[in-house]
PDB file of C-alpha atoms in Angstrom:
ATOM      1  CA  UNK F   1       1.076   1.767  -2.231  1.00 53.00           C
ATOM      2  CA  UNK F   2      -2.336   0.330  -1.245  1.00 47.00           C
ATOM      3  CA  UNK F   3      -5.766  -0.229   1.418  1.00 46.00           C
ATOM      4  CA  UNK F   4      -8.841  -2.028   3.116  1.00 43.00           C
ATOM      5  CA  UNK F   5     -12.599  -1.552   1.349  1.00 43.00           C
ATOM      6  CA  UNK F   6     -14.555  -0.324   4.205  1.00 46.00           C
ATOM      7  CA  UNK F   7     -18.051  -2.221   4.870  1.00 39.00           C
ATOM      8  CA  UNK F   8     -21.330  -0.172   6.811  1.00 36.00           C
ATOM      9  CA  UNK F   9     -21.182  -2.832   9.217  1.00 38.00           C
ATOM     10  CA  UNK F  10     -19.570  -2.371  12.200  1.00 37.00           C
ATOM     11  CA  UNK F  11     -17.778  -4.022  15.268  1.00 36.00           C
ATOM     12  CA  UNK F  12     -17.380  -3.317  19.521  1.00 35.00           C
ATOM     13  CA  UNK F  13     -14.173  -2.307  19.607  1.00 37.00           C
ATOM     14  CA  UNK F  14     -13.036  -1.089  23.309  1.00 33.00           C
ATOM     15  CA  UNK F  15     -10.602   1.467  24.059  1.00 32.00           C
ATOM     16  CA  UNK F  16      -8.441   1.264  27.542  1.00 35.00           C
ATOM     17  CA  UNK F  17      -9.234   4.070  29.796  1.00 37.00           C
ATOM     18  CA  UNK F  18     -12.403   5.242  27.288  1.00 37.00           C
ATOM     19  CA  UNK F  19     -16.016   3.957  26.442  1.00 37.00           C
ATOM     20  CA  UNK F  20     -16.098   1.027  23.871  1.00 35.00           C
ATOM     21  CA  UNK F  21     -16.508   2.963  20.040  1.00 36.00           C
ATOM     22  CA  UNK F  22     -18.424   1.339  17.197  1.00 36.00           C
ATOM     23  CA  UNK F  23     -15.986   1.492  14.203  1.00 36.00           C
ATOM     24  CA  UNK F  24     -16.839  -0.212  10.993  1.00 36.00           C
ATOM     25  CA  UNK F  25     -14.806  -3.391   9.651  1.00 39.00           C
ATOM     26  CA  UNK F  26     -12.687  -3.870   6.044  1.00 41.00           C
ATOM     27  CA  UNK F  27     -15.141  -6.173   3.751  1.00 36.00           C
ATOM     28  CA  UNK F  28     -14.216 -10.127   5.068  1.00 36.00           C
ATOM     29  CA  UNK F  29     -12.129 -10.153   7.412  1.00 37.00           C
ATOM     30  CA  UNK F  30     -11.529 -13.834   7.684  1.00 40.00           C
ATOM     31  CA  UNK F  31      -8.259 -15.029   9.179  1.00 41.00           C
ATOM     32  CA  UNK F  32      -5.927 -17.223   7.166  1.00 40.00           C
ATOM     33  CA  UNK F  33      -6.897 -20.368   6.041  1.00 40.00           C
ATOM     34  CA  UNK F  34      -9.806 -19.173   4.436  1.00 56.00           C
ATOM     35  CA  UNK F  35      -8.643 -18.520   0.909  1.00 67.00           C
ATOM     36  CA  UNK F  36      -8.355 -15.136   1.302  1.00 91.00           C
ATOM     37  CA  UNK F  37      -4.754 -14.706   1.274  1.00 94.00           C
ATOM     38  CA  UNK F  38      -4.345 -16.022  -1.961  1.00 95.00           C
ATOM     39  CA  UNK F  39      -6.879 -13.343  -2.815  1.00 96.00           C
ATOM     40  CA  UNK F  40      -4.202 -10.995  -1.488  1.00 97.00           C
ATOM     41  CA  UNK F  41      -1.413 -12.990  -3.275  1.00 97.00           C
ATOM     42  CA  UNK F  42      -2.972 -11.915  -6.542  1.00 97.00           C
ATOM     43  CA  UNK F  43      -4.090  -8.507  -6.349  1.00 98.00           C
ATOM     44  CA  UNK F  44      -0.523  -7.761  -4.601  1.00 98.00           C
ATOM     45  CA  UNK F  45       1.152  -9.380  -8.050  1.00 98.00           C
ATOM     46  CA  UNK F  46      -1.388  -7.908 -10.307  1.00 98.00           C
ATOM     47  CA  UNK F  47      -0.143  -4.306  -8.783  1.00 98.00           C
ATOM     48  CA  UNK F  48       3.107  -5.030  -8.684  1.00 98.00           C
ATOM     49  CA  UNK F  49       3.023  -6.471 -12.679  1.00 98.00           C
ATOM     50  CA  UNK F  50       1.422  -2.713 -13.312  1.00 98.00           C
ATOM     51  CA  UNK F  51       3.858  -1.151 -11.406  1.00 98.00           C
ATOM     52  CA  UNK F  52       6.853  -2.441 -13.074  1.00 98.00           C
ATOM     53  CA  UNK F  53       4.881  -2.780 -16.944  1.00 97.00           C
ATOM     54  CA  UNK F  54       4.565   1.093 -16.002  1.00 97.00           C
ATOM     55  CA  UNK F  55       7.678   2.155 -14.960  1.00 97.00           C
ATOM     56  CA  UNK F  56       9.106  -0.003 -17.949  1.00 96.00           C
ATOM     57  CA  UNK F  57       7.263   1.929 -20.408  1.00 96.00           C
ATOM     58  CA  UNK F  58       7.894   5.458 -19.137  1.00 96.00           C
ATOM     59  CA  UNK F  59      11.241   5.173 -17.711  1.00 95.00           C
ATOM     60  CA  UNK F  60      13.189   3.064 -20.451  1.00 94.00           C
ATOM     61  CA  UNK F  61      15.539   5.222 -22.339  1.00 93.00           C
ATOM     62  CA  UNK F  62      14.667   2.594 -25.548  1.00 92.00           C
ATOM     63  CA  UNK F  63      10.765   3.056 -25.015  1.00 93.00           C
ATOM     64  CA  UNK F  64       8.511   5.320 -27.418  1.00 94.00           C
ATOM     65  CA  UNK F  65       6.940   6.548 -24.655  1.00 94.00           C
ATOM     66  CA  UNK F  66       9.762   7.715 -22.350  1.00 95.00           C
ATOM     67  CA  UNK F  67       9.458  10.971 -20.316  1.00 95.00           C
ATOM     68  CA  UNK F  68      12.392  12.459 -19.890  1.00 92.00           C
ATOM     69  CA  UNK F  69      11.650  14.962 -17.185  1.00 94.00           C
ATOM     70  CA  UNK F  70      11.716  12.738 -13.906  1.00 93.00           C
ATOM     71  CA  UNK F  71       8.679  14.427 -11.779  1.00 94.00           C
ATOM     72  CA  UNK F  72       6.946  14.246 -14.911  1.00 96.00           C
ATOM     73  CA  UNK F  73       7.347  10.220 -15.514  1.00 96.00           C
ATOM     74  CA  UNK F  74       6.704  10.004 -11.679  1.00 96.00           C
ATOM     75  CA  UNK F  75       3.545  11.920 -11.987  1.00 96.00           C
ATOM     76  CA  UNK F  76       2.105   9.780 -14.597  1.00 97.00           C
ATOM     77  CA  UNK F  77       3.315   6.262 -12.967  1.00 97.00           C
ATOM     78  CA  UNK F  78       1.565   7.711  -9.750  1.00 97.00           C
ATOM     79  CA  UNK F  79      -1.843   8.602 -11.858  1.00 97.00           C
ATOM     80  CA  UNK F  80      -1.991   5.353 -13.398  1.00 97.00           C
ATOM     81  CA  UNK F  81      -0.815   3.642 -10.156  1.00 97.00           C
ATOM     82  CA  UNK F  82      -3.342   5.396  -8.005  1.00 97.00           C
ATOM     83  CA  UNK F  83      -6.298   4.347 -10.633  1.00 97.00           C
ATOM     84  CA  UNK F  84      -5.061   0.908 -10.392  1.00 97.00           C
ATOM     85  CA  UNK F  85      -5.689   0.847  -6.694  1.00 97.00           C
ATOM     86  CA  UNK F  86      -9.239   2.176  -7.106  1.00 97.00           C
ATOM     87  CA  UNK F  87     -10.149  -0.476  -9.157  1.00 96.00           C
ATOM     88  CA  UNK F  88      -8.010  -3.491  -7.467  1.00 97.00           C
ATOM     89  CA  UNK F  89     -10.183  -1.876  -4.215  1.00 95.00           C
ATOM     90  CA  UNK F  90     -13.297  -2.227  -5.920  1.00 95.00           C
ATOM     91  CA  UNK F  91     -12.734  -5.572  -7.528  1.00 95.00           C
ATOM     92  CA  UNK F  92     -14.683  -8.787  -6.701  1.00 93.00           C
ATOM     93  CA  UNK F  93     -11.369 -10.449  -5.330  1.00 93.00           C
ATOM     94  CA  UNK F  94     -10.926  -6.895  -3.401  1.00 94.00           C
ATOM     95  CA  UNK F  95     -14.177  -7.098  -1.848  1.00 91.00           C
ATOM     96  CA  UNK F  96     -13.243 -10.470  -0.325  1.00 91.00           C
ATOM     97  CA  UNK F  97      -9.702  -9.686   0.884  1.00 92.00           C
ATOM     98  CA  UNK F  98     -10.082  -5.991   1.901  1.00 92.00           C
ATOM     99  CA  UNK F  99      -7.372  -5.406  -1.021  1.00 94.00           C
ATOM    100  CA  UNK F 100      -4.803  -4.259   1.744  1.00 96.00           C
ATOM    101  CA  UNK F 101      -2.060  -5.261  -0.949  1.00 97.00           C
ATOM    102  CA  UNK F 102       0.079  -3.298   2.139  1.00 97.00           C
ATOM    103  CA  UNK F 103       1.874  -5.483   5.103  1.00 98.00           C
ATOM    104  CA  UNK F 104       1.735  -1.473   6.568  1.00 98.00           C
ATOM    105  CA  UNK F 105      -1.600  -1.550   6.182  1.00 97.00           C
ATOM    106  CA  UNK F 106      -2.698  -5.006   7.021  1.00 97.00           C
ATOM    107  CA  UNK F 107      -0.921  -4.304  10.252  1.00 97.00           C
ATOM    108  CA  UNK F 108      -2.939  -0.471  10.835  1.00 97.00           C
ATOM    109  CA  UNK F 109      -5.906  -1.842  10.545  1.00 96.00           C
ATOM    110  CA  UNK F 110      -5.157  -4.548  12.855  1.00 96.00           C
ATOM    111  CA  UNK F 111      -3.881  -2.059  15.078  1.00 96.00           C
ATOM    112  CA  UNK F 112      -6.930  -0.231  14.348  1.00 95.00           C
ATOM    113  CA  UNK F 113      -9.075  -3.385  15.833  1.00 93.00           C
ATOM    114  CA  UNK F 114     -10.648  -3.631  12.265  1.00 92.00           C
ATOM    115  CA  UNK F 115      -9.073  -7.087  11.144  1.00 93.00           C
ATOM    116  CA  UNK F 116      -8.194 -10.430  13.154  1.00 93.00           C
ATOM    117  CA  UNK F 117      -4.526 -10.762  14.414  1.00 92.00           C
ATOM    118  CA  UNK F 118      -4.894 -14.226  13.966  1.00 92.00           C
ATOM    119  CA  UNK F 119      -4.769 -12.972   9.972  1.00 93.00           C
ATOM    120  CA  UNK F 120      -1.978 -10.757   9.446  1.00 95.00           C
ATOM    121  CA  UNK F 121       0.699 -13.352   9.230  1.00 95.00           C
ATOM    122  CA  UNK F 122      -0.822 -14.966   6.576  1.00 95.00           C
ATOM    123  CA  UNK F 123      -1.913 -12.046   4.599  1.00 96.00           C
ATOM    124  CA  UNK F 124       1.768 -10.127   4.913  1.00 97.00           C
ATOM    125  CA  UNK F 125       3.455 -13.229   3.899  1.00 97.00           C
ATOM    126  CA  UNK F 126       1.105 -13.512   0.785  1.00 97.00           C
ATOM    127  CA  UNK F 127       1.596  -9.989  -0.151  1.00 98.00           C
ATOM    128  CA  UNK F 128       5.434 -10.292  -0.339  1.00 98.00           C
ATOM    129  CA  UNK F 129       5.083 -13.605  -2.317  1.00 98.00           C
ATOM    130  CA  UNK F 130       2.824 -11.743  -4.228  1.00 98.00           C
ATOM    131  CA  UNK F 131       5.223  -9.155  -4.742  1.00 98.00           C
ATOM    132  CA  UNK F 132       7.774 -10.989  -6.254  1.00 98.00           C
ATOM    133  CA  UNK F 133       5.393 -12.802  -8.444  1.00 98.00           C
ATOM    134  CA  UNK F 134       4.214 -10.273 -10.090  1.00 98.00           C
ATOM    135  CA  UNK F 135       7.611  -8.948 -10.420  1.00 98.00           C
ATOM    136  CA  UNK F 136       9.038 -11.853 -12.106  1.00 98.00           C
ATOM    137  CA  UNK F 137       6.043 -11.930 -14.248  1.00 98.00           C
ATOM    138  CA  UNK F 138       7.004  -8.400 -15.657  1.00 98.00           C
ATOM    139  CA  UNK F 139      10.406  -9.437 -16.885  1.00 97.00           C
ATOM    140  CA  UNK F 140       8.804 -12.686 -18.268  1.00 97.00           C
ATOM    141  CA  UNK F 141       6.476 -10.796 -20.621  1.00 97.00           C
ATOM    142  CA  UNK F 142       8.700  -7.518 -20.878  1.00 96.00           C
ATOM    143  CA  UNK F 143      12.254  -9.275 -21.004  1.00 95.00           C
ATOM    144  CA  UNK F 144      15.688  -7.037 -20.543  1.00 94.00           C
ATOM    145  CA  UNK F 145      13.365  -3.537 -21.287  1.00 95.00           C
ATOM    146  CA  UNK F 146      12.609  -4.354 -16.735  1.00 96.00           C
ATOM    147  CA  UNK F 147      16.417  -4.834 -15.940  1.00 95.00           C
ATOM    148  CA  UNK F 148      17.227  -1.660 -17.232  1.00 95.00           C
ATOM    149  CA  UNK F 149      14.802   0.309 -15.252  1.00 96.00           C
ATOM    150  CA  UNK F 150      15.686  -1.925 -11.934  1.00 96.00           C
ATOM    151  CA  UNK F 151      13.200  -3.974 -11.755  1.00 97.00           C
ATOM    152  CA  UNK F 152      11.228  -0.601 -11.069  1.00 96.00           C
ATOM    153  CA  UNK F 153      12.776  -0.249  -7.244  1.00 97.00           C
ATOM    154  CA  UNK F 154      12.026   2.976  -5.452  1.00 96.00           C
ATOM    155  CA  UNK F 155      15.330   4.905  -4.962  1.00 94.00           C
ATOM    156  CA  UNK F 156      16.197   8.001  -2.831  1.00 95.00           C
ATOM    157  CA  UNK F 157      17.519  10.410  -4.246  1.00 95.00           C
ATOM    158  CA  UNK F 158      21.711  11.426  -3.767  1.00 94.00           C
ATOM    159  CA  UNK F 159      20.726  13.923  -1.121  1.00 95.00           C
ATOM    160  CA  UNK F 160      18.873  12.011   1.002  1.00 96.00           C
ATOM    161  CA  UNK F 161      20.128  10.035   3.959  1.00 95.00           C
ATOM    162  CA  UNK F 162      18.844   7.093   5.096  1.00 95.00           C
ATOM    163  CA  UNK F 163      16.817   8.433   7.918  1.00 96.00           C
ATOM    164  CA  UNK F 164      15.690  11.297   5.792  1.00 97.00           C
ATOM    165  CA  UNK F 165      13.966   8.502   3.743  1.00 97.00           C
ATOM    166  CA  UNK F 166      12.861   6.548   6.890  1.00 98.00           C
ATOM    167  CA  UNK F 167      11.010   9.880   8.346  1.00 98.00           C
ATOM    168  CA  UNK F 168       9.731  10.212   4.511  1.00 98.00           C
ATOM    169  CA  UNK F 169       8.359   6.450   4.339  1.00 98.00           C
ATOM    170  CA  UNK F 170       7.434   5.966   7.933  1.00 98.00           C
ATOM    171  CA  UNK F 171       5.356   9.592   7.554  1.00 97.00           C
ATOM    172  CA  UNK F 172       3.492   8.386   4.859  1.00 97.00           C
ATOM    173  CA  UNK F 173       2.071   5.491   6.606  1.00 98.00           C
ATOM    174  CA  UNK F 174       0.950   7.552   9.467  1.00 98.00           C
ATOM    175  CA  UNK F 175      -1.552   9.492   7.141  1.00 98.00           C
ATOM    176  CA  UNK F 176      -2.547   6.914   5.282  1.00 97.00           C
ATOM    177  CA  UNK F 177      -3.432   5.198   8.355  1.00 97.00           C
ATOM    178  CA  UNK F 178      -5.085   8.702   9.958  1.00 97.00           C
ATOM    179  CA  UNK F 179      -6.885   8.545   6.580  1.00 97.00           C
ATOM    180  CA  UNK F 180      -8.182   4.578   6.979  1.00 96.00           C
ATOM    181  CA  UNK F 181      -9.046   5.341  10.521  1.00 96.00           C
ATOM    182  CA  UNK F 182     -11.129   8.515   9.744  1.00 95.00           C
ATOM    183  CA  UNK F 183     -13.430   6.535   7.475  1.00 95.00           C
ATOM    184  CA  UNK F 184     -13.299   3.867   9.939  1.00 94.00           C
ATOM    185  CA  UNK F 185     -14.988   6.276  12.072  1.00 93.00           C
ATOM    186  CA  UNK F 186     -17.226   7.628   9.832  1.00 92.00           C
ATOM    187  CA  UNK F 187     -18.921   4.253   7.923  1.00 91.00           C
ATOM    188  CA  UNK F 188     -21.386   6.842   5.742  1.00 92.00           C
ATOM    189  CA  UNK F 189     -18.545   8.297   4.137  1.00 92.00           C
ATOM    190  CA  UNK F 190     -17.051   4.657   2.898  1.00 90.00           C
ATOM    191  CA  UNK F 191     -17.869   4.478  -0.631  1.00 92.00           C
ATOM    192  CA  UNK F 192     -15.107   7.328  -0.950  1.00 95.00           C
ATOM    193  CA  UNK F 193     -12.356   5.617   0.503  1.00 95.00           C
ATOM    194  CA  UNK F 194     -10.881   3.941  -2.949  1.00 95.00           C
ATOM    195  CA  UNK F 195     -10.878   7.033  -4.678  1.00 96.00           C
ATOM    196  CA  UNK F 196      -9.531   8.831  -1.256  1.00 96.00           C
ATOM    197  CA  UNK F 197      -6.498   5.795  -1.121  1.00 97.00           C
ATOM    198  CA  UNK F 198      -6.442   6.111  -5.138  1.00 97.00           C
ATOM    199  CA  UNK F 199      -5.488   9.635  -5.036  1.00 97.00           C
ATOM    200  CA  UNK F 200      -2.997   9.904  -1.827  1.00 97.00           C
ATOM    201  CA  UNK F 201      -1.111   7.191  -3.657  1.00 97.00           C
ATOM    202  CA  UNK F 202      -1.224   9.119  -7.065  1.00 97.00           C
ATOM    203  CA  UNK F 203       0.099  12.075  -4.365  1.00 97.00           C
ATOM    204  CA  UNK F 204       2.564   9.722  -2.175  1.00 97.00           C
ATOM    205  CA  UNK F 205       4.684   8.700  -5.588  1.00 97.00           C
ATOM    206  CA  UNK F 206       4.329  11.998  -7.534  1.00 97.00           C
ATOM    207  CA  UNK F 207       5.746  14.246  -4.491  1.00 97.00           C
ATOM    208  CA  UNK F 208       8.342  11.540  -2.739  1.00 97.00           C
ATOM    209  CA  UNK F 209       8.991   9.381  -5.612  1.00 96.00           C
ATOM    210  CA  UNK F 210      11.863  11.902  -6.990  1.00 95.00           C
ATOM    211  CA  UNK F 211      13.370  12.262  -3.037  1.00 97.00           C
ATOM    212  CA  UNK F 212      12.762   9.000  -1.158  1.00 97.00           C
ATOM    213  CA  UNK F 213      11.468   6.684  -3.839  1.00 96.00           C
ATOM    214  CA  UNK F 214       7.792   7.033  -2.964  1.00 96.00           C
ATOM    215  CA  UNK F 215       6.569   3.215  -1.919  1.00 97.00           C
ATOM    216  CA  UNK F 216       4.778   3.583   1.253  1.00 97.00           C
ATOM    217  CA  UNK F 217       4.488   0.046   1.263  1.00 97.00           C
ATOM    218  CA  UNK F 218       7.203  -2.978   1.758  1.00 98.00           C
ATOM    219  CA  UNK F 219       5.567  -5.193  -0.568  1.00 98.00           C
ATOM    220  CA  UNK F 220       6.205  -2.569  -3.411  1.00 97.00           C
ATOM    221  CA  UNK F 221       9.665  -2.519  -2.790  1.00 97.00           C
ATOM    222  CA  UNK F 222      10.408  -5.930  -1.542  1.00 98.00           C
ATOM    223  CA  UNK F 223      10.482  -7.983  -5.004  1.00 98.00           C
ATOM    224  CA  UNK F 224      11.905  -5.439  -7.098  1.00 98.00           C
ATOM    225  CA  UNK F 225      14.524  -4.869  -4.463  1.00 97.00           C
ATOM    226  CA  UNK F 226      15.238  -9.048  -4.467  1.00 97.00           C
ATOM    227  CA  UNK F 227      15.164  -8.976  -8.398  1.00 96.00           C
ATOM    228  CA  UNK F 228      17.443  -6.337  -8.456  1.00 96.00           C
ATOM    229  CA  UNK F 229      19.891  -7.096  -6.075  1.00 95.00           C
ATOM    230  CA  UNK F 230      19.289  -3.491  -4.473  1.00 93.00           C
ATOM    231  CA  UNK F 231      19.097  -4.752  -0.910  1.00 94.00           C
ATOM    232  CA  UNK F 232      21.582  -2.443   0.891  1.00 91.00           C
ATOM    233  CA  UNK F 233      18.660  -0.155   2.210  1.00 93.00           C
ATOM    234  CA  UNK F 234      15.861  -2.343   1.886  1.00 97.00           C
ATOM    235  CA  UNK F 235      15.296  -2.489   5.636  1.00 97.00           C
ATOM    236  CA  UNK F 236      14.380   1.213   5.402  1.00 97.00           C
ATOM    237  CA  UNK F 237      11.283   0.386   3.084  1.00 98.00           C
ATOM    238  CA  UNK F 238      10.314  -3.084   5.122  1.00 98.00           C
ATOM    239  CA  UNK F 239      11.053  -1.094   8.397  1.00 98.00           C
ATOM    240  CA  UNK F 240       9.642   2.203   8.383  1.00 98.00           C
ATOM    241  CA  UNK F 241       6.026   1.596   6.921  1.00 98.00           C
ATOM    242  CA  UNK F 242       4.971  -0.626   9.561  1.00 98.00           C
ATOM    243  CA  UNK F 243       6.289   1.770  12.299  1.00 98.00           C
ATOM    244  CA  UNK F 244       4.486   4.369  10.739  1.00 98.00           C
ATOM    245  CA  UNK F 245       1.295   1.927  10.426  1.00 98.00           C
ATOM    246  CA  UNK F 246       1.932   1.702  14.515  1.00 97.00           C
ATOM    247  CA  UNK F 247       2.109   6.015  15.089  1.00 98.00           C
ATOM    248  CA  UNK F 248      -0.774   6.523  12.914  1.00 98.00           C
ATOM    249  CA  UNK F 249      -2.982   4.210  14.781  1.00 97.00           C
ATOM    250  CA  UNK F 250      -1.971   4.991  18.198  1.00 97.00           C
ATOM    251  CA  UNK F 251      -2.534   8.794  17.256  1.00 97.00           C
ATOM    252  CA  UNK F 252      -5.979   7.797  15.587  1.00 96.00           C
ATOM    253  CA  UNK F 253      -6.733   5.871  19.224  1.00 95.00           C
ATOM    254  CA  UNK F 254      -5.673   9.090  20.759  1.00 94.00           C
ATOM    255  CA  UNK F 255      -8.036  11.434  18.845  1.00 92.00           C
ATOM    256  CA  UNK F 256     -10.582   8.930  19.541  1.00 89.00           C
ATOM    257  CA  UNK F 257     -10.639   9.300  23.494  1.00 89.00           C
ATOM    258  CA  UNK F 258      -9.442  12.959  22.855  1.00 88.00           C
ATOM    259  CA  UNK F 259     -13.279  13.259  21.401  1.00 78.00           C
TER     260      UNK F 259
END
């Protein structure tokens, strides 16, 4: 899963029924047509070409570095997912774009009145390009080794229903949208938010990758799913994250006139 680089500048954004708050804005936000979503195109591939490489290497029954224990394999792909973030976030291309890497989260922060509507269409439909770029680029360089681990597509686990797995997805978009929105809110606390979104992802796929799969985000599971052929529940992973992106900024609005 990924997020915005918050700036210390800050924008008038007004609130119906409250006083207009000062929140600060992600790094850029220039609407499409800029460049910027072919910013987005990349760092969402170069994730998504981790991702898989990762889940390749620890998850292959044929590679030397297998872990067999499940919530062991899931806690390193989350580490080394999480670090990835961090430093796709503080990247010179991530600086530019915001690094939202996220439709969920491209669509929060809109919601959050911290990035242009006129730019989400643009920037979603570059992150799921991207997302199948970068899978396709995996089984490229890594061959076969990628179709035996599924492309690396998040799966639920037996137990779990479908709406189990849509509460599960959906609920981890609300707090990582509380979490964008606090440090929205507080601009002097912004050079923590990488290693903040760095470690709630590390937390997100260590804890729900064994139940619902663990991607928080429909780009992660959109080209695996297509390269795959694993569409049947798809709509879960497109669906729920960007309703969750909606609660989690309506309840961060609601705090906001709360205080």
């Amino acid at each position: 899963m990924s997020g915005a680089e918050m700036s210390r500048s800050g924008s008038r954004a007004a609130l119906s029924g409250a006083d207009p708050v000062r929140v600060p804005v992600p790094v850029q936000t220039v609407p499409a047509g800029s460049g910027y979503p072919l910013y987005e195109f990349a760092l969402t591939a170069a994730l998504m070409f981790a991702v898989v490489t990762i889940i390749r290497w620890v998850l292959d029954p044929a590679s030397p570095l297998v872990l067999e224990n499940l919530r062991l394999a899931l806690l390193a792909v989350g580490a080394l997912t999480g670090a990835l973030v961090f430093g796709l976030l503080r990247s010179p291309w991530g600086r530019c774009s915001g690094a939202h890497m996220n439709p969920a989260v491209t669509l929060a922060l809109w919601r959050l009145r911290a990035f242009p509507g006129r730019g989400v269409t643009a920037y979603v439909i570059a992150q799921l390009c991207g997302s199948v770029a970068g899978t396709v680029l995996a089984r490229l360089v890594w061959g076969p080794a990628v179709a035996r681990v599924g492309y690396g597509v998040a799966a639920a686990a037996p137990s779990w229903n479908g709406w189990t797995v849509f509460a599960a997805e959906g609920g981890c978009l609300v707090v990582v949208t509380l979490m964008i929105g606090f440090f929205l809110a507080h601009p002097s606390r912004g050079r923590w938010f990488p290693a903040a979104l760095g470690l709630l992802v590390c937390v997100i796929i260590a804890v729900l990758g064994p139940l619902s799969g663990g991607a928080a985000n429909p780009a992660r599971q959109f080209g695996p799913a297509l390269m795959s052929g694993a569409t049947a529940g798809l709509w879960i992973y497109l669906a729920a994250p960007v309703l969750g992106a909606v609660v989690g900024a309506g309840a961060h609005h609601r705090l906001l006139r709360a205080r």
